Amino acid sequence: MIKINCESDATLKLTDMVPFQGKLKKRTDQDIKELTDSLISEGLMMPFAIWKHEGKNFLWDGHGRKEALIKLAVNDTELL
């Protein structure tokens, strides 16, 4: 389980976040490994930035964290 070290008034499943950037930025496998290691050791330090528009939850900030959490969720479907 990933420790949440930030506060928010709302919760949202990772699968309900629609990437806003598209393919604008590509993270390397090493970037994602460093993010997953950080999430395991330090927890989630910053909330995601979400723009709710026309019934969708667009992810503005946190694409790398989302990708790292999805990799970690392979063993913990509660995160999805």
mmCIF file of N, CA and C in Angstrom:
data_model
loop_
_atom_site.group_PDB
_atom_site.id
_atom_site.type_symbol
_atom_site.label_atom_id
_atom_site.label_comp_id
_atom_site.label_asym_id
_atom_site.label_seq_id
_atom_site.Cartn_x
_atom_site.Cartn_y
_atom_site.Cartn_z
ATOM 1 N N MET A 1 0.837 -1.172 0.000
ATOM 2 C CA MET A 1 0.000 0.000 0.000
ATOM 3 C C MET A 1 0.887 1.242 0.000
ATOM 4 N N ILE A 2 0.528 2.210 -0.800
ATOM 5 C CA ILE A 2 1.269 3.466 -0.900
ATOM 6 C C ILE A 2 0.722 4.447 0.133
ATOM 7 N N LYS A 3 1.606 5.043 0.918
ATOM 8 C CA LYS A 3 1.191 6.028 1.910
ATOM 9 C C LYS A 3 0.882 7.351 1.206
ATOM 10 N N ILE A 4 -0.235 7.956 1.560
ATOM 11 C CA ILE A 4 -0.628 9.248 0.989
ATOM 12 C C ILE A 4 -0.177 10.334 1.953
ATOM 13 N N ASN A 5 0.752 11.182 1.512
ATOM 14 C CA ASN A 5 1.309 12.250 2.346
ATOM 15 C C ASN A 5 0.834 13.626 1.915
ATOM 16 N N CYS A 6 -0.271 13.692 1.215
ATOM 17 C CA CYS A 6 -0.828 14.965 0.785
ATOM 18 C C CYS A 6 -2.331 14.917 1.015
ATOM 19 N N GLU A 7 -2.961 16.069 1.019
ATOM 20 C CA GLU A 7 -4.391 16.127 1.291
ATOM 21 C C GLU A 7 -5.161 16.654 0.091
ATOM 22 N N SER A 8 -6.375 16.166 -0.032
ATOM 23 C CA SER A 8 -7.284 16.614 -1.085
ATOM 24 C C SER A 8 -8.710 16.406 -0.594
ATOM 25 N N ASP A 9 -9.620 17.195 -1.114
ATOM 26 C CA ASP A 9 -11.023 17.046 -0.742
ATOM 27 C C ASP A 9 -11.714 15.952 -1.547
ATOM 28 N N ALA A 10 -11.040 15.414 -2.561
ATOM 29 C CA ALA A 10 -11.679 14.444 -3.450
ATOM 30 C C ALA A 10 -10.765 13.246 -3.673
ATOM 31 N N THR A 11 -11.388 12.150 -4.072
ATOM 32 C CA THR A 11 -10.634 10.971 -4.480
ATOM 33 C C THR A 11 -11.085 10.580 -5.880
ATOM 34 N N LEU A 12 -10.201 9.906 -6.585
ATOM 35 C CA LEU A 12 -10.474 9.515 -7.958
ATOM 36 C C LEU A 12 -9.635 8.294 -8.287
ATOM 37 N N LYS A 13 -10.224 7.341 -8.973
ATOM 38 C CA LYS A 13 -9.462 6.168 -9.407
ATOM 39 C C LYS A 13 -8.506 6.569 -10.520
ATOM 40 N N LEU A 14 -7.371 5.891 -10.574
ATOM 41 C CA LEU A 14 -6.388 6.158 -11.625
ATOM 42 C C LEU A 14 -7.002 5.954 -13.010
ATOM 43 N N THR A 15 -7.857 4.958 -13.134
ATOM 44 C CA THR A 15 -8.460 4.646 -14.430
ATOM 45 C C THR A 15 -9.474 5.697 -14.872
ATOM 46 N N ASP A 16 -9.887 6.583 -13.955
ATOM 47 C CA ASP A 16 -10.830 7.649 -14.310
ATOM 48 C C ASP A 16 -10.127 8.939 -14.724
ATOM 49 N N MET A 17 -8.793 8.938 -14.708
ATOM 50 C CA MET A 17 -8.025 10.116 -15.105
ATOM 51 C C MET A 17 -7.701 10.039 -16.589
ATOM 52 N N VAL A 18 -8.086 11.080 -17.324
ATOM 53 C CA VAL A 18 -7.833 11.143 -18.761
ATOM 54 C C VAL A 18 -6.582 11.998 -18.991
ATOM 55 N N PRO A 19 -5.518 11.424 -19.564
ATOM 56 C CA PRO A 19 -4.300 12.208 -19.794
ATOM 57 C C PRO A 19 -4.583 13.433 -20.662
ATOM 58 N N PHE A 20 -4.173 14.594 -20.190
ATOM 59 C CA PHE A 20 -4.385 15.839 -20.920
ATOM 60 C C PHE A 20 -3.241 16.110 -21.890
ATOM 61 N N GLN A 21 -2.027 15.698 -21.541
ATOM 62 C CA GLN A 21 -0.853 15.975 -22.357
ATOM 63 C C GLN A 21 -0.776 15.131 -23.620
ATOM 64 N N GLY A 22 -1.473 14.026 -23.632
ATOM 65 C CA GLY A 22 -1.315 13.112 -24.757
ATOM 66 C C GLY A 22 0.096 12.546 -24.748
ATOM 67 N N LYS A 23 0.768 12.583 -25.865
ATOM 68 C CA LYS A 23 2.134 12.041 -25.987
ATOM 69 C C LYS A 23 3.186 13.150 -25.926
ATOM 70 N N LEU A 24 2.832 14.286 -25.300
ATOM 71 C CA LEU A 24 3.725 15.440 -25.245
ATOM 72 C C LEU A 24 5.064 15.118 -24.585
ATOM 73 N N LYS A 25 5.026 14.371 -23.487
ATOM 74 C CA LYS A 25 6.253 14.048 -22.766
ATOM 75 C C LYS A 25 6.317 12.535 -22.570
ATOM 76 N N LYS A 26 7.479 11.956 -22.824
ATOM 77 C CA LYS A 26 7.675 10.514 -22.650
ATOM 78 C C LYS A 26 8.675 10.278 -21.526
ATOM 79 N N ARG A 27 8.276 9.493 -20.558
ATOM 80 C CA ARG A 27 9.157 9.129 -19.454
ATOM 81 C C ARG A 27 9.922 7.855 -19.826
ATOM 82 N N THR A 28 11.193 7.811 -19.427
ATOM 83 C CA THR A 28 11.994 6.609 -19.668
ATOM 84 C C THR A 28 11.650 5.558 -18.613
ATOM 85 N N ASP A 29 12.047 4.326 -18.871
ATOM 86 C CA ASP A 29 11.861 3.259 -17.891
ATOM 87 C C ASP A 29 12.564 3.600 -16.579
ATOM 88 N N GLN A 30 13.735 4.242 -16.687
ATOM 89 C CA GLN A 30 14.481 4.642 -15.477
ATOM 90 C C GLN A 30 13.700 5.701 -14.691
ATOM 91 N N ASP A 31 13.066 6.667 -15.394
ATOM 92 C CA ASP A 31 12.234 7.677 -14.722
ATOM 93 C C ASP A 31 11.130 7.007 -13.914
ATOM 94 N N ILE A 32 10.448 6.055 -14.535
ATOM 95 C CA ILE A 32 9.334 5.379 -13.869
ATOM 96 C C ILE A 32 9.837 4.546 -12.702
ATOM 97 N N LYS A 33 10.996 3.887 -12.859
ATOM 98 C CA LYS A 33 11.561 3.107 -11.751
ATOM 99 C C LYS A 33 11.870 4.018 -10.574
ATOM 100 N N GLU A 34 12.454 5.187 -10.845
ATOM 101 C CA GLU A 34 12.759 6.127 -9.762
ATOM 102 C C GLU A 34 11.478 6.618 -9.086
ATOM 103 N N LEU A 35 10.434 6.859 -9.871
ATOM 104 C CA LEU A 35 9.157 7.276 -9.301
ATOM 105 C C LEU A 35 8.531 6.162 -8.457
ATOM 106 N N THR A 36 8.568 4.923 -8.957
ATOM 107 C CA THR A 36 7.994 3.823 -8.180
ATOM 108 C C THR A 36 8.778 3.618 -6.882
ATOM 109 N N ASP A 37 10.095 3.704 -6.951
ATOM 110 C CA ASP A 37 10.922 3.569 -5.744
ATOM 111 C C ASP A 37 10.579 4.666 -4.737
ATOM 112 N N SER A 38 10.407 5.881 -5.222
ATOM 113 C CA SER A 38 10.062 7.010 -4.355
ATOM 114 C C SER A 38 8.681 6.824 -3.738
ATOM 115 N N LEU A 39 7.725 6.368 -4.535
ATOM 116 C CA LEU A 39 6.374 6.139 -4.011
ATOM 117 C C LEU A 39 6.374 5.070 -2.926
ATOM 118 N N ILE A 40 7.181 4.040 -3.116
ATOM 119 C CA ILE A 40 7.267 2.975 -2.118
ATOM 120 C C ILE A 40 7.914 3.488 -0.829
ATOM 121 N N SER A 41 9.008 4.228 -0.969
ATOM 122 C CA SER A 41 9.750 4.653 0.226
ATOM 123 C C SER A 41 9.176 5.916 0.884
ATOM 124 N N GLU A 42 8.695 6.860 0.088
ATOM 125 C CA GLU A 42 8.251 8.141 0.633
ATOM 126 C C GLU A 42 6.740 8.330 0.603
ATOM 127 N N GLY A 43 6.055 7.576 -0.248
ATOM 128 C CA GLY A 43 4.616 7.761 -0.417
ATOM 129 C C GLY A 43 4.319 8.822 -1.458
ATOM 130 N N LEU A 44 3.052 9.120 -1.625
ATOM 131 C CA LEU A 44 2.613 10.136 -2.592
ATOM 132 C C LEU A 44 2.677 11.492 -1.904
ATOM 133 N N MET A 45 3.559 12.361 -2.390
ATOM 134 C CA MET A 45 3.810 13.642 -1.726
ATOM 135 C C MET A 45 2.975 14.792 -2.290
ATOM 136 N N MET A 46 2.554 14.684 -3.537
ATOM 137 C CA MET A 46 1.784 15.752 -4.170
ATOM 138 C C MET A 46 0.504 15.189 -4.765
ATOM 139 N N PRO A 47 -0.610 15.900 -4.616
ATOM 140 C CA PRO A 47 -1.847 15.427 -5.248
ATOM 141 C C PRO A 47 -1.785 15.633 -6.761
ATOM 142 N N PHE A 48 -2.619 14.929 -7.473
ATOM 143 C CA PHE A 48 -2.739 15.124 -8.914
ATOM 144 C C PHE A 48 -3.504 16.425 -9.176
ATOM 145 N N ALA A 49 -3.207 17.076 -10.274
ATOM 146 C CA ALA A 49 -3.983 18.245 -10.688
ATOM 147 C C ALA A 49 -4.984 17.769 -11.741
ATOM 148 N N ILE A 50 -6.268 17.896 -11.429
ATOM 149 C CA ILE A 50 -7.336 17.390 -12.291
ATOM 150 C C ILE A 50 -8.237 18.547 -12.704
ATOM 151 N N TRP A 51 -8.598 18.574 -13.967
ATOM 152 C CA TRP A 51 -9.558 19.540 -14.498
ATOM 153 C C TRP A 51 -10.808 18.757 -14.878
ATOM 154 N N LYS A 52 -11.899 19.001 -14.161
ATOM 155 C CA LYS A 52 -13.167 18.337 -14.482
ATOM 156 C C LYS A 52 -13.879 19.173 -15.529
ATOM 157 N N HIS A 53 -14.146 18.539 -16.679
ATOM 158 C CA HIS A 53 -14.766 19.258 -17.788
ATOM 159 C C HIS A 53 -15.622 18.295 -18.598
ATOM 160 N N GLU A 54 -16.867 18.677 -18.785
ATOM 161 C CA GLU A 54 -17.814 17.892 -19.594
ATOM 162 C C GLU A 54 -17.828 16.416 -19.209
ATOM 163 N N GLY A 55 -17.854 16.169 -17.907
ATOM 164 C CA GLY A 55 -17.967 14.796 -17.412
ATOM 165 C C GLY A 55 -16.683 13.991 -17.420
ATOM 166 N N LYS A 56 -15.567 14.614 -17.780
ATOM 167 C CA LYS A 56 -14.281 13.910 -17.797
ATOM 168 C C LYS A 56 -13.351 14.524 -16.768
ATOM 169 N N ASN A 57 -12.410 13.727 -16.304
ATOM 170 C CA ASN A 57 -11.403 14.156 -15.327
ATOM 171 C C ASN A 57 -10.049 14.202 -16.038
ATOM 172 N N PHE A 58 -9.707 15.383 -16.558
ATOM 173 C CA PHE A 58 -8.453 15.534 -17.291
ATOM 174 C C PHE A 58 -7.291 15.720 -16.332
ATOM 175 N N LEU A 59 -6.274 14.890 -16.491
ATOM 176 C CA LEU A 59 -5.081 14.943 -15.668
ATOM 177 C C LEU A 59 -4.135 16.002 -16.232
ATOM 178 N N TRP A 60 -3.949 17.079 -15.473
ATOM 179 C CA TRP A 60 -3.054 18.162 -15.901
ATOM 180 C C TRP A 60 -1.632 17.942 -15.414
ATOM 181 N N ASP A 61 -1.505 17.499 -14.171
ATOM 182 C CA ASP A 61 -0.179 17.306 -13.601
ATOM 183 C C ASP A 61 -0.164 15.988 -12.850
ATOM 184 N N GLY A 62 0.831 15.162 -13.135
ATOM 185 C CA GLY A 62 0.964 13.889 -12.444
ATOM 186 C C GLY A 62 0.986 12.689 -13.371
ATOM 187 N N HIS A 63 1.232 12.909 -14.658
ATOM 188 C CA HIS A 63 1.243 11.808 -15.623
ATOM 189 C C HIS A 63 2.270 10.733 -15.249
ATOM 190 N N GLY A 64 3.467 11.157 -14.839
ATOM 191 C CA GLY A 64 4.503 10.197 -14.445
ATOM 192 C C GLY A 64 4.124 9.440 -13.188
ATOM 193 N N ARG A 65 3.562 10.159 -12.188
ATOM 194 C CA ARG A 65 3.120 9.504 -10.960
ATOM 195 C C ARG A 65 2.020 8.499 -11.264
ATOM 196 N N LYS A 66 1.109 8.878 -12.155
ATOM 197 C CA LYS A 66 0.028 7.949 -12.524
ATOM 198 C C LYS A 66 0.615 6.692 -13.167
ATOM 199 N N GLU A 67 1.543 6.864 -14.088
ATOM 200 C CA GLU A 67 2.163 5.717 -14.762
ATOM 201 C C GLU A 67 2.892 4.819 -13.755
ATOM 202 N N ALA A 68 3.602 5.431 -12.805
ATOM 203 C CA ALA A 68 4.310 4.653 -11.783
ATOM 204 C C ALA A 68 3.326 3.917 -10.881
ATOM 205 N N LEU A 69 2.243 4.575 -10.485
ATOM 206 C CA LEU A 69 1.245 3.927 -9.635
ATOM 207 C C LEU A 69 0.560 2.769 -10.357
ATOM 208 N N ILE A 70 0.328 2.918 -11.650
ATOM 209 C CA ILE A 70 -0.280 1.823 -12.415
ATOM 210 C C ILE A 70 0.667 0.627 -12.450
ATOM 211 N N LYS A 71 1.967 0.876 -12.614
ATOM 212 C CA LYS A 71 2.930 -0.233 -12.571
ATOM 213 C C LYS A 71 2.883 -0.929 -11.221
ATOM 214 N N LEU A 72 2.806 -0.159 -10.148
ATOM 215 C CA LEU A 72 2.742 -0.747 -8.809
ATOM 216 C C LEU A 72 1.422 -1.470 -8.574
ATOM 217 N N ALA A 73 0.363 -1.005 -9.219
ATOM 218 C CA ALA A 73 -0.972 -1.569 -9.009
ATOM 219 C C ALA A 73 -1.145 -2.966 -9.591
ATOM 220 N N VAL A 74 -0.206 -3.407 -10.386
ATOM 221 C CA VAL A 74 -0.284 -4.754 -10.948
ATOM 222 C C VAL A 74 -0.451 -5.774 -9.833
ATOM 223 N N ASN A 75 0.160 -5.497 -8.690
ATOM 224 C CA ASN A 75 0.074 -6.404 -7.547
ATOM 225 C C ASN A 75 -0.968 -5.975 -6.525
ATOM 226 N N ASP A 76 -1.627 -4.825 -6.749
ATOM 227 C CA ASP A 76 -2.592 -4.319 -5.778
ATOM 228 C C ASP A 76 -3.720 -3.617 -6.540
ATOM 229 N N THR A 77 -4.725 -4.375 -6.986
ATOM 230 C CA THR A 77 -5.785 -3.830 -7.822
ATOM 231 C C THR A 77 -6.636 -2.800 -7.113
ATOM 232 N N GLU A 78 -6.500 -2.640 -5.796
ATOM 233 C CA GLU A 78 -7.238 -1.608 -5.062
ATOM 234 C C GLU A 78 -6.836 -0.207 -5.539
ATOM 235 N N LEU A 79 -5.611 -0.057 -6.037
ATOM 236 C CA LEU A 79 -5.136 1.237 -6.524
ATOM 237 C C LEU A 79 -5.823 1.658 -7.812
ATOM 238 N N LEU A 80 -6.261 0.707 -8.609
ATOM 239 C CA LEU A 80 -6.872 1.034 -9.888
ATOM 240 C C LEU A 80 -8.280 1.548 -9.669
#
